[in-house]
Amino acid sequence: MNAKQHIKSVTIIGAGNVAHNFGLAFRQAGYLITEIYSRTRNSAMLLSQTLNCDFTTNLAELSDETDIFIIAVNDDVIEDVIAQIPHKNKPIIHTSGSAPIEVFNGKGFKRYGIFYPVQSFSKHDTESLTPIPICVEANNVETENLFLSFASSVSSKVYSLDSKKRKTLHVAAVFANNFSNHMFHIADSILGEDNISFEIIRPLIEKTADKIKMDKPVNAQTGPAVRRDNKVIQSHLDYLEKEPSYRDIYNLITQDILKSQKEKN
Amino acid sequence: MNAKQHIKSVTIIGAGNVAHNFGLAFRQAGYLITEIYSRTRNSAMLLSQTLNCDFTTNLAELSDETDIFIIAVNDDVIEDVIAQIPHKNKPIIHTSGSAPIEVFNGKGFKRYGIFYPVQSFSKHDTESLTPIPICVEANNVETENLFLSFASSVSSKVYSLDSKKRKTLHVAAVFANNFSNHMFHIADSILGEDNISFEIIRPLIEKTADKIKMDKPVNAQTGPAVRRDNKVIQSHLDYLEKEPSYRDIYNLITQDILKSQKEKN
């Protein structure tokens, strides 16, 4: 089945990072963007200008001249938004890593599901969806086929993943993306205290991401914990005395590296 | 001053990741590698074959036909190794991020210091030192100039950094490299429990490192903690009940992200 035979136009509910990237990617792939919704007038207007389409701040007034609704709003308002969308005969998807498929229960839609892009988008640096994995789930096989085909029209890495596995993936993504980025922030903050430029560790950060292209992270690990260099570990803990939260993080992660190396052997 | 006028040959003490990368890089830059030392015969022999030079397992027998000794051994044996090296009239450097310059005190050398490469090397994937920052410290200005010039002959990013700042940098590097890599490992481990391929989050990891090329990590942060999405955070903590150490790490880092975002605003 070719999704483009069924889906020619899309409405995007939301005007944040995901909405921006999806809007541009779907337009690029030849879809008509019918309309943008955001509760914030300015955000809706800005994205609609970028995409050259209509916008609304009122879910009840959404046009029915669309082939699918794509929800890209914060997790805590997804259910509320779904409930307010009219045109229950249209397919509808949300894009959250966390919200289970059950958020559509009792809202009146017949074809619904999830389109979870495994990426950390930014508004200001939109990108092609082609290399980005998209995880698809739907309420029945026919709808899943429609959504898989729709996803394949913008991404070359489409996976079928149920809500349970999507949650696993989302937890993993928080570690891989948000928490690793926080490690970069702590490094930046520690260097800043001593007026050392963050530039000095950029090549190291690039290498860290590069190394695991060829190996599992547990095998690529280096540093005092892997070397069981207790003298260095203790001197780092002493150094971090002045910043107790960094000290606690250093200690906990070091213990866990020691544990994971033991399990590896 | 051109180091090559003063330093034409180098002896490398050690046969690990740093020794491999330094050996190849210095040979590439036109230096003669006099000799490799390792206490393990097989390691010494292997690296000496790669570099086509002599090797020894006995520090007392080191040749004096060299212009500098480069120590690339584990931190906990540096002092011991320095004490055993004869030829006290030769310049000598160690390559550790942690060991202070005082490890040379009372060992009889006149020109000594540090060459700390801010990189996580591997033996099997040796690389050019050109883009890698090298931090230099020495016991006096003249020696520092010699070492800075020597460093500049292999790297385009040479910094003069005292032991106090080098320690700051090393602590920061542990967060930026070892701890971020451990976050990748935890992600891999969580995915593995549910038979999901690590491949699915590789583009995300590449993006994480990529994003901070243009922005400070604290500004590039995304995810449930930054969004203050307590429902998602709680559901992730519940999910991690079965893996208490991951749960503790999730909790501690999330709290620290919240704190750092507050400080940013």
Short mmCIF file of C-alpha atoms in Angstrom, two decimals:
data_model
loop_
_atom_site.label_atom_id
_atom_site.label_comp_id
_atom_site.label_asym_id
_atom_site.label_seq_id
_atom_site.Cartn_x
_atom_site.Cartn_y
_atom_site.Cartn_z
CA MET A 1 0.00 0.00 0.00
CA ASN A 2 1.29 3.46 -0.84
CA ALA A 3 0.40 5.93 1.89
CA LYS A 4 0.42 8.82 -0.55
CA GLN A 5 -2.63 7.32 -2.23
CA HIS A 6 -4.43 7.59 1.10
CA ILE A 7 -2.71 10.47 2.84
CA LYS A 8 -2.06 13.60 0.82
CA SER A 9 -2.48 16.29 3.46
CA VAL A 10 -1.59 16.54 7.14
CA THR A 11 -2.61 18.74 10.06
CA ILE A 12 -0.07 19.28 12.79
CA ILE A 13 -1.21 19.81 16.37
CA GLY A 14 1.62 21.60 18.14
CA ALA A 15 4.28 24.15 17.20
CA GLY A 16 7.35 22.96 19.12
CA ASN A 17 10.53 21.15 18.06
CA VAL A 18 8.83 18.01 16.77
CA ALA A 19 6.08 19.98 14.99
CA HIS A 20 8.69 22.15 13.24
CA ASN A 21 10.76 19.21 12.06
CA PHE A 22 7.74 17.12 11.03
CA GLY A 23 6.10 20.04 9.24
CA LEU A 24 9.17 20.74 7.11
CA ALA A 25 9.93 17.06 6.48
CA PHE A 26 6.37 16.22 5.37
CA ARG A 27 6.18 19.26 3.14
CA GLN A 28 9.54 18.30 1.67
CA ALA A 29 8.20 14.78 1.03
CA GLY A 30 5.36 16.25 -1.02
CA TYR A 31 2.52 16.38 1.52
CA LEU A 32 0.21 19.35 1.76
CA ILE A 33 0.24 20.89 5.25
CA THR A 34 -3.41 21.80 5.88
CA GLU A 35 -3.13 23.60 9.17
CA ILE A 36 -1.12 24.16 12.36
CA TYR A 37 -2.71 24.26 15.80
CA SER A 38 -1.11 25.74 18.90
CA ARG A 39 -2.80 27.14 21.98
CA THR A 40 -0.26 29.98 21.72
CA ARG A 41 -1.28 32.24 18.83
CA ASN A 42 2.22 33.47 18.14
CA SER A 43 3.74 29.98 17.94
CA ALA A 44 0.96 28.77 15.64
CA MET A 45 1.35 31.79 13.39
CA LEU A 46 5.14 31.52 13.18
CA LEU A 47 5.14 27.86 12.14
CA SER A 48 2.22 28.40 9.72
CA GLN A 49 4.25 31.16 8.05
CA THR A 50 7.25 28.86 7.74
CA LEU A 51 5.04 26.19 6.21
CA ASN A 52 2.83 28.57 4.25
CA CYS A 53 -0.41 27.12 5.65
CA ASP A 54 -3.37 28.07 7.86
CA PHE A 55 -3.31 28.06 11.62
CA THR A 56 -5.78 27.96 14.51
CA THR A 57 -5.70 28.24 18.30
CA ASN A 58 -9.03 26.48 18.69
CA LEU A 59 -9.18 22.70 18.37
CA ALA A 60 -12.96 22.80 17.79
CA GLU A 61 -12.39 24.83 14.62
CA LEU A 62 -9.89 22.44 12.99
CA SER A 63 -10.57 21.97 9.28
CA ASP A 64 -11.70 18.54 8.09
CA GLU A 65 -9.80 19.09 4.82
CA THR A 66 -6.97 16.87 6.02
CA ASP A 67 -6.04 13.20 5.73
CA ILE A 68 -4.33 12.80 9.13
CA PHE A 69 -3.85 14.58 12.46
CA ILE A 70 -0.32 14.51 13.88
CA ILE A 71 -0.15 15.38 17.57
CA ALA A 72 3.16 16.89 18.70
CA VAL A 73 2.35 18.43 22.08
CA ASN A 74 3.66 17.85 25.62
CA ASP A 75 2.81 14.47 27.10
CA ASP A 76 0.70 15.92 29.88
CA VAL A 77 -1.84 17.48 27.50
CA ILE A 78 -2.01 14.73 24.84
CA GLU A 79 -5.18 13.09 26.20
CA ASP A 80 -6.93 16.39 26.58
CA VAL A 81 -6.01 17.46 23.05
CA ILE A 82 -7.13 14.15 21.51
CA ALA A 83 -10.49 14.44 23.24
CA GLN A 84 -11.07 17.89 21.75
CA ILE A 85 -10.22 17.07 18.13
CA PRO A 86 -13.33 16.75 15.94
CA HIS A 87 -13.47 14.69 12.69
CA LYS A 88 -13.22 11.32 14.40
CA ASN A 89 -13.24 9.57 11.03
CA LYS A 90 -9.70 10.78 10.26
CA PRO A 91 -6.54 8.84 11.16
CA ILE A 92 -4.66 10.34 14.13
CA ILE A 93 -1.18 9.76 15.56
CA HIS A 94 0.84 11.13 18.46
CA THR A 95 4.62 11.42 18.49
CA SER A 96 5.48 10.79 22.13
CA GLY A 97 7.99 8.26 23.38
CA SER A 98 6.07 7.77 26.62
CA ALA A 99 2.33 8.07 26.08
CA PRO A 100 0.85 4.59 25.53
CA ILE A 101 -1.62 3.82 22.76
CA GLU A 102 -4.36 3.71 25.39
CA VAL A 103 -4.48 7.53 25.45
CA PHE A 104 -6.76 7.20 22.39
CA ASN A 105 -9.22 4.95 24.24
CA GLY A 106 -12.76 6.28 24.42
CA LYS A 107 -12.01 9.36 22.28
CA GLY A 108 -14.03 8.13 19.29
CA PHE A 109 -11.26 7.67 16.70
CA LYS A 110 -11.23 4.51 14.55
CA ARG A 111 -7.67 4.63 13.20
CA TYR A 112 -5.04 5.78 15.63
CA GLY A 113 -1.50 5.13 16.70
CA ILE A 114 2.00 6.43 17.32
CA PHE A 115 4.82 7.85 15.25
CA TYR A 116 7.79 8.12 17.63
CA PRO A 117 10.90 9.66 16.05
CA VAL A 118 14.03 8.57 17.95
CA GLN A 119 15.73 11.92 17.77
CA SER A 120 16.23 15.07 19.81
CA PHE A 121 14.96 17.83 17.56
CA SER A 122 15.55 21.53 17.74
CA LYS A 123 13.41 24.23 16.15
CA HIS A 124 16.36 26.22 14.90
CA ASP A 125 18.21 23.38 13.26
CA THR A 126 15.56 21.38 11.44
CA GLU A 127 16.70 18.28 9.64
CA SER A 128 15.70 15.60 7.20
CA LEU A 129 13.82 12.67 8.75
CA THR A 130 15.42 10.25 6.26
CA PRO A 131 18.12 8.85 8.60
CA ILE A 132 15.97 9.08 11.74
CA PRO A 133 14.35 5.91 13.11
CA ILE A 134 10.56 6.19 13.37
CA CYS A 135 8.70 3.72 15.59
CA VAL A 136 5.16 2.99 14.55
CA GLU A 137 2.25 1.47 16.46
CA ALA A 138 -1.42 1.36 15.52
CA ASN A 139 -4.76 0.07 16.78
CA ASN A 140 -5.08 -2.63 14.09
CA VAL A 141 -3.11 -4.24 11.27
CA GLU A 142 -4.70 -2.24 8.46
CA THR A 143 -4.03 1.06 10.21
CA GLU A 144 -0.51 -0.07 11.07
CA ASN A 145 0.17 -0.76 7.40
CA LEU A 146 -1.11 2.69 6.51
CA PHE A 147 1.13 4.31 9.15
CA LEU A 148 4.18 2.17 8.26
CA SER A 149 3.84 3.22 4.64
CA PHE A 150 3.32 6.86 5.67
CA ALA A 151 6.46 6.69 7.87
CA SER A 152 8.46 5.08 5.06
CA SER A 153 7.69 8.05 2.83
CA VAL A 154 9.82 10.27 5.10
CA SER A 155 12.25 7.92 6.90
CA SER A 156 14.43 5.05 5.72
CA LYS A 157 14.40 3.44 9.19
CA VAL A 158 10.87 2.51 10.15
CA TYR A 159 10.23 0.08 13.01
CA SER A 160 7.04 -1.49 14.26
CA LEU A 161 7.17 -1.19 18.06
CA ASP A 162 4.47 -1.73 20.69
CA SER A 163 3.89 0.65 23.62
CA LYS A 164 5.84 -1.52 26.07
CA LYS A 165 8.96 -1.59 23.90
CA ARG A 166 8.55 2.08 23.03
CA LYS A 167 8.69 2.89 26.73
CA THR A 168 11.89 0.85 27.10
CA LEU A 169 13.31 2.75 24.15
CA HIS A 170 12.29 6.09 25.62
CA VAL A 171 13.95 5.35 28.97
CA ALA A 172 17.10 4.27 27.09
CA ALA A 173 16.96 7.44 24.99
CA VAL A 174 16.84 9.61 28.13
CA PHE A 175 20.14 8.03 29.27
CA ALA A 176 21.75 8.11 25.80
CA ASN A 177 20.75 11.67 25.00
CA ASN A 178 19.61 13.80 27.95
CA PHE A 179 21.90 12.27 30.57
CA SER A 180 25.00 12.12 28.38
CA ASN A 181 24.34 15.76 27.49
CA HIS A 182 24.16 16.54 31.20
CA MET A 183 27.59 14.92 31.62
CA PHE A 184 28.83 17.37 28.97
CA HIS A 185 27.19 20.19 30.94
CA ILE A 186 28.86 19.15 34.20
CA ALA A 187 32.21 19.08 32.37
CA ASP A 188 31.50 22.55 30.99
CA SER A 189 30.54 23.80 34.44
CA ILE A 190 33.66 22.33 36.12
CA LEU A 191 35.92 23.84 33.44
CA GLY A 192 34.13 27.19 33.71
CA GLU A 193 34.88 27.38 37.45
CA ASP A 194 38.57 27.33 36.57
CA ASN A 195 38.27 29.54 33.45
CA ILE A 196 39.19 26.73 31.08
CA SER A 197 37.52 26.80 27.68
CA PHE A 198 35.04 24.04 26.81
CA GLU A 199 36.80 23.91 23.40
CA ILE A 200 39.59 21.89 24.96
CA ILE A 201 37.33 18.85 25.43
CA ARG A 202 35.31 19.04 22.20
CA PRO A 203 37.57 16.57 20.33
CA LEU A 204 37.18 14.17 23.27
CA ILE A 205 33.38 14.39 23.11
CA GLU A 206 33.39 13.76 19.37
CA LYS A 207 35.61 10.74 19.91
CA THR A 208 33.31 9.39 22.64
CA ALA A 209 30.37 9.28 20.22
CA ASP A 210 32.61 8.06 17.42
CA LYS A 211 34.11 5.13 19.32
CA ILE A 212 30.80 3.36 19.80
CA LYS A 213 30.14 3.28 16.08
CA MET A 214 32.41 0.25 16.01
CA ASP A 215 32.04 -1.24 19.46
CA LYS A 216 29.61 -1.70 22.34
CA PRO A 217 29.89 1.16 24.87
CA VAL A 218 30.92 -1.22 27.66
CA ASN A 219 33.94 -2.30 25.58
CA ALA A 220 34.85 1.25 24.59
CA GLN A 221 35.01 2.40 28.23
CA THR A 222 38.27 3.93 29.51
CA GLY A 223 39.21 6.03 32.53
CA PRO A 224 40.00 5.61 36.23
CA ALA A 225 36.98 3.41 37.05
CA VAL A 226 37.80 0.80 34.37
CA ARG A 227 41.46 0.88 35.41
CA ARG A 228 40.30 0.46 39.04
CA ASP A 229 42.57 3.42 39.78
CA ASN A 230 41.32 4.12 43.30
CA LYS A 231 43.92 6.80 43.96
CA VAL A 232 42.69 8.91 41.05
CA ILE A 233 39.02 8.22 41.88
CA GLN A 234 39.58 9.34 45.48
CA SER A 235 41.46 12.48 44.36
CA HIS A 236 38.56 13.36 42.04
CA LEU A 237 36.02 12.84 44.83
CA ASP A 238 38.13 15.09 47.06
CA TYR A 239 38.29 17.68 44.28
CA LEU A 240 34.48 17.63 44.01
CA GLU A 241 33.95 18.20 47.77
CA LYS A 242 32.96 21.79 46.95
CA GLU A 243 30.19 20.61 44.61
CA PRO A 244 28.37 17.84 46.51
CA SER A 245 25.85 17.01 43.75
CA TYR A 246 28.66 16.43 41.24
CA ARG A 247 30.49 14.39 43.85
CA ASP A 248 27.44 12.17 44.36
CA ILE A 249 27.01 11.69 40.61
CA TYR A 250 30.73 10.89 40.22
CA ASN A 251 30.53 8.33 42.98
CA LEU A 252 27.34 6.62 41.80
CA ILE A 253 28.40 6.34 38.15
CA THR A 254 31.90 5.15 39.09
CA GLN A 255 30.38 2.37 41.22
CA ASP A 256 28.11 1.40 38.35
CA ILE A 257 31.00 1.34 35.84
CA LEU A 258 32.89 -0.99 38.19
CA LYS A 259 29.80 -3.21 38.39
CA SER A 260 29.23 -3.29 34.64
CA GLN A 261 32.88 -4.17 33.96
CA LYS A 262 32.61 -7.01 36.46
CA GLU A 263 29.47 -8.31 34.71
CA LYS A 264 31.23 -8.05 31.36
CA ASN A 265 34.13 -10.25 32.49
CA MET B 1 63.03 27.51 19.29
CA ASN B 2 62.49 24.47 17.09
CA ALA B 3 62.20 21.31 19.18
CA LYS B 4 63.50 19.18 16.34
CA GLN B 5 66.88 20.89 16.70
CA HIS B 6 66.97 19.66 20.29
CA ILE B 7 64.84 16.53 20.23
CA LYS B 8 65.38 14.08 17.40
CA SER B 9 64.74 10.76 19.12
CA VAL B 10 62.30 9.60 21.79
CA THR B 11 62.03 6.66 24.17
CA ILE B 12 58.55 5.58 25.19
CA ILE B 13 58.00 4.04 28.61
CA GLY B 14 54.80 2.00 28.36
CA ALA B 15 53.02 -0.03 25.69
CA GLY B 16 49.34 0.80 26.23
CA ASN B 17 46.87 3.02 24.37
CA VAL B 18 48.77 6.29 24.88
CA ALA B 19 52.15 4.69 24.08
CA HIS B 20 50.77 3.24 20.82
CA ASN B 21 49.26 6.51 19.66
CA PHE B 22 52.27 8.60 20.70
CA GLY B 23 54.73 6.16 19.16
CA LEU B 24 53.02 6.23 15.77
CA ALA B 25 52.39 9.99 15.86
CA PHE B 26 56.00 10.87 16.75
CA ARG B 27 57.38 8.52 14.13
CA GLN B 28 54.99 10.06 11.60
CA ALA B 29 56.24 13.51 12.60
CA GLY B 30 59.79 12.46 11.75
CA TYR B 31 61.18 11.51 15.17
CA LEU B 32 63.31 8.44 15.67
CA ILE B 33 61.81 6.04 18.22
CA THR B 34 64.84 4.77 20.16
CA GLU B 35 63.22 2.17 22.35
CA ILE B 36 60.03 0.91 24.01
CA TYR B 37 59.88 -0.19 27.64
CA SER B 38 57.16 -2.33 29.16
CA ARG B 39 57.37 -4.61 32.18
CA THR B 40 55.40 -7.10 30.08
CA ARG B 41 57.77 -8.58 27.47
CA ASN B 42 55.06 -9.38 24.98
CA SER B 43 53.57 -5.86 25.04
CA ALA B 44 57.01 -4.27 24.66
CA MET B 45 57.87 -6.55 21.77
CA LEU B 46 54.59 -6.00 19.93
CA LEU B 47 54.82 -2.21 20.02
CA SER B 48 58.53 -2.27 19.14
CA GLN B 49 57.67 -4.36 16.07
CA THR B 50 54.99 -1.87 15.04
CA LEU B 51 57.48 0.96 15.44
CA ASN B 52 60.49 -0.96 14.17
CA CYS B 53 62.64 -0.12 17.21
CA ASP B 54 64.35 -1.80 20.18
CA PHE B 55 62.57 -2.78 23.37
CA THR B 56 63.46 -3.60 26.98
CA THR B 57 61.68 -4.86 30.08
CA ASN B 58 64.36 -3.47 32.39
CA LEU B 59 64.37 0.24 33.19
CA ALA B 60 67.99 0.08 34.39
CA GLU B 61 69.06 -1.01 30.89
CA LEU B 62 67.41 1.89 28.99
CA SER B 63 69.68 3.26 26.29
CA ASP B 64 70.99 6.81 26.68
CA GLU B 65 70.83 7.26 22.89
CA THR B 66 67.62 9.26 23.19
CA ASP B 67 66.67 12.94 23.50
CA ILE B 68 63.58 12.52 25.72
CA PHE B 69 61.77 9.96 27.86
CA ILE B 70 57.97 9.87 27.49
CA ILE B 71 56.20 8.05 30.31
CA ALA B 72 52.86 6.51 29.38
CA VAL B 73 52.14 4.09 32.22
CA ASN B 74 49.34 3.80 34.78
CA ASP B 75 49.18 6.62 37.31
CA ASP B 76 49.90 4.37 40.27
CA VAL B 77 53.35 3.34 38.99
CA ILE B 78 54.52 6.67 37.52
CA GLU B 79 56.60 7.69 40.54
CA ASP B 80 58.21 4.30 40.81
CA VAL B 81 59.06 4.26 37.10
CA ILE B 82 60.54 7.80 37.18
CA ALA B 83 62.77 6.84 40.10
CA GLN B 84 64.21 3.88 38.18
CA ILE B 85 65.03 5.68 34.94
CA PRO B 86 68.77 6.38 34.59
CA HIS B 87 70.21 9.20 32.41
CA LYS B 88 69.00 12.02 34.65
CA ASN B 89 70.43 14.60 32.24
CA LYS B 90 67.69 13.83 29.65
CA PRO B 91 64.35 15.66 29.48
CA ILE B 92 61.44 13.56 30.76
CA ILE B 93 57.65 13.92 30.56
CA HIS B 94 54.64 11.99 31.74
CA THR B 95 51.29 11.92 29.97
CA SER B 96 48.82 11.63 32.85
CA GLY B 97 45.86 13.91 33.44
CA SER B 98 46.07 13.39 37.19
CA ALA B 99 49.66 13.02 38.37
CA PRO B 100 50.98 16.41 39.48
CA ILE B 101 54.38 17.73 38.44
CA GLU B 102 55.61 16.96 41.96
CA VAL B 103 55.95 13.27 41.06
CA PHE B 104 59.34 14.26 39.58
CA ASN B 105 60.55 15.80 42.86
CA GLY B 106 63.68 14.25 44.27
CA LYS B 107 64.20 11.91 41.31
CA GLY B 108 67.29 13.76 40.01
CA PHE B 109 65.96 15.05 36.67
CA LYS B 110 66.68 18.65 35.65
CA ARG B 111 64.17 19.10 32.85
CA TYR B 112 60.80 17.52 33.42
CA GLY B 113 57.12 18.08 32.89
CA ILE B 114 53.81 16.89 31.48
CA PHE B 115 52.33 16.24 28.06
CA TYR B 116 48.65 15.53 28.66
CA PRO B 117 46.69 14.64 25.52
CA VAL B 118 42.98 15.39 25.99
CA GLN B 119 41.76 12.31 24.20
CA SER B 120 40.59 8.78 24.87
CA PHE B 121 42.94 6.65 22.81
CA SER B 122 42.57 3.08 21.72
CA LYS B 123 45.37 0.75 20.62
CA HIS B 124 43.44 -0.65 17.71
CA ASP B 125 42.36 2.61 16.21
CA THR B 126 45.41 4.86 16.38
CA GLU B 127 44.99 8.39 15.15
CA SER B 128 46.82 11.55 14.24
CA LEU B 129 47.60 13.85 17.18
CA THR B 130 47.16 16.93 14.98
CA PRO B 131 43.60 17.84 16.10
CA ILE B 132 44.09 16.65 19.70
CA PRO B 133 44.71 19.25 22.41
CA ILE B 134 47.95 18.67 24.30
CA CYS B 135 48.43 20.36 27.68
CA VAL B 136 52.01 21.12 28.59
CA GLU B 137 53.63 21.90 31.94
CA ALA B 138 57.32 22.04 32.84
CA ASN B 139 59.63 22.74 35.76
CA ASN B 140 60.94 26.03 34.33
CA VAL B 141 60.37 28.46 31.45
CA GLU B 142 63.18 27.18 29.26
CA THR B 143 62.02 23.57 29.59
CA GLU B 144 58.42 24.64 29.01
CA ASN B 145 59.45 26.33 25.77
CA LEU B 146 61.23 23.15 24.68
CA PHE B 147 58.15 21.02 25.47
CA LEU B 148 55.69 23.49 23.89
CA SER B 149 57.72 23.43 20.71
CA PHE B 150 57.95 19.62 20.85
CA ALA B 151 54.15 19.40 21.34
CA SER B 152 53.54 21.80 18.47
CA SER B 153 55.42 19.49 16.14
CA VAL B 154 52.65 16.87 16.53
CA SER B 155 49.52 18.82 17.57
CA SER B 156 47.92 22.03 16.32
CA LYS B 157 46.27 22.67 19.70
CA VAL B 158 48.91 23.09 22.37
CA TYR B 159 48.02 24.63 25.73
CA SER B 160 50.18 25.62 28.67
CA LEU B 161 48.37 24.33 31.77
CA ASP B 162 49.55 23.99 35.37
CA SER B 163 48.88 20.90 37.49
CA LYS B 164 45.90 22.48 39.27
CA LYS B 165 44.11 23.30 36.03
CA ARG B 166 45.10 19.98 34.51
CA LYS B 167 43.35 18.24 37.39
CA THR B 168 40.21 20.30 36.78
CA LEU B 169 40.41 19.33 33.12
CA HIS B 170 40.87 15.66 33.97
CA VAL B 171 37.83 15.59 36.27
CA ALA B 172 35.81 17.32 33.52
CA ALA B 173 37.09 14.81 30.96
CA VAL B 174 35.91 11.90 33.12
CA PHE B 175 32.37 13.33 33.01
CA ALA B 176 32.52 14.26 29.32
CA ASN B 177 34.00 10.98 28.15
CA ASN B 178 33.79 8.07 30.62
CA PHE B 179 30.49 9.01 32.22
CA SER B 180 28.71 9.95 28.98
CA ASN B 181 29.93 6.62 27.58
CA HIS B 182 28.46 4.89 30.61
CA MET B 183 25.12 6.56 29.85
CA PHE B 184 25.37 4.97 26.39
CA HIS B 185 26.12 1.64 28.06
CA ILE B 186 23.08 1.89 30.35
CA ALA B 187 20.93 2.67 27.30
CA ASP B 188 22.41 -0.36 25.54
CA SER B 189 21.77 -2.53 28.58
CA ILE B 190 18.14 -1.35 28.98
CA LEU B 191 17.46 -1.96 25.28
CA GLY B 192 19.12 -5.39 25.44
CA GLU B 193 16.78 -6.49 28.25
CA ASP B 194 13.89 -5.97 25.83
CA ASN B 195 15.71 -7.31 22.73
CA ILE B 196 15.79 -3.92 21.02
CA SER B 197 18.83 -3.20 18.86
CA PHE B 198 21.26 -0.48 19.98
CA GLU B 199 21.23 0.64 16.32
CA ILE B 200 17.92 2.37 16.91
CA ILE B 201 19.50 5.03 19.13
CA ARG B 202 22.79 5.55 17.25
CA PRO B 203 21.48 8.56 15.27
CA LEU B 204 20.33 10.07 18.58
CA ILE B 205 23.79 9.67 20.11
CA GLU B 206 25.44 11.24 17.08
CA LYS B 207 23.02 14.16 17.33
CA THR B 208 23.76 14.60 21.04
CA ALA B 209 27.46 15.15 20.34
CA ASP B 210 26.65 17.20 17.25
CA LYS B 211 24.26 19.62 18.95
CA ILE B 212 26.87 20.99 21.32
CA LYS B 213 29.15 22.00 18.48
CA MET B 214 26.97 25.07 18.19
CA ASP B 215 25.63 25.59 21.68
CA LYS B 216 26.45 25.13 25.33
CA PRO B 217 25.25 21.73 26.63
CA VAL B 218 22.92 23.36 29.17
CA ASN B 219 21.11 25.13 26.31
CA ALA B 220 20.98 22.03 24.12
CA GLN B 221 19.26 19.99 26.84
CA THR B 222 15.88 18.38 26.06
CA GLY B 223 13.80 15.63 27.66
CA PRO B 224 11.41 15.12 30.56
CA ALA B 225 13.58 16.83 33.22
CA VAL B 226 13.89 20.09 31.25
CA ARG B 227 10.17 19.99 30.46
CA ARG B 228 9.52 19.36 34.16
CA ASP B 229 7.35 16.48 33.00
CA ASN B 230 6.93 14.79 36.38
CA LYS B 231 4.48 12.20 35.06
CA VAL B 232 7.05 10.86 32.59
CA ILE B 233 9.87 11.07 35.14
CA GLN B 234 7.81 9.07 37.64
CA SER B 235 6.86 6.47 35.04
CA HIS B 236 10.55 6.05 34.14
CA LEU B 237 11.50 5.65 37.80
CA ASP B 238 8.75 3.03 38.15
CA TYR B 239 10.03 1.30 35.03
CA LEU B 240 13.53 1.17 36.56
CA GLU B 241 12.32 -0.40 39.86
CA LYS B 242 13.80 -3.71 38.68
CA GLU B 243 17.27 -2.14 38.23
CA PRO B 244 17.85 -0.09 41.40
CA SER B 245 21.28 1.26 40.43
CA TYR B 246 19.90 2.65 37.15
CA ARG B 247 16.95 4.04 39.09
CA ASP B 248 19.30 5.86 41.49
CA ILE B 249 21.34 7.27 38.61
CA TYR B 250 18.17 8.39 36.79
CA ASN B 251 16.92 10.12 39.91
CA LEU B 252 20.18 11.87 40.79
CA ILE B 253 20.87 13.17 37.27
CA THR B 254 17.28 14.30 36.80
CA GLN B 255 17.48 16.31 40.02
CA ASP B 256 20.74 17.86 38.86
CA ILE B 257 19.29 18.76 35.43
CA LEU B 258 16.40 20.51 37.19
CA LYS B 259 18.91 22.39 39.33
CA SER B 260 21.11 23.42 36.41
CA GLN B 261 18.14 24.66 34.40
CA LYS B 262 17.05 26.75 37.37
CA GLU B 263 20.54 28.26 37.67
CA LYS B 264 20.52 29.00 33.94
CA ASN B 265 17.29 31.02 34.16
#
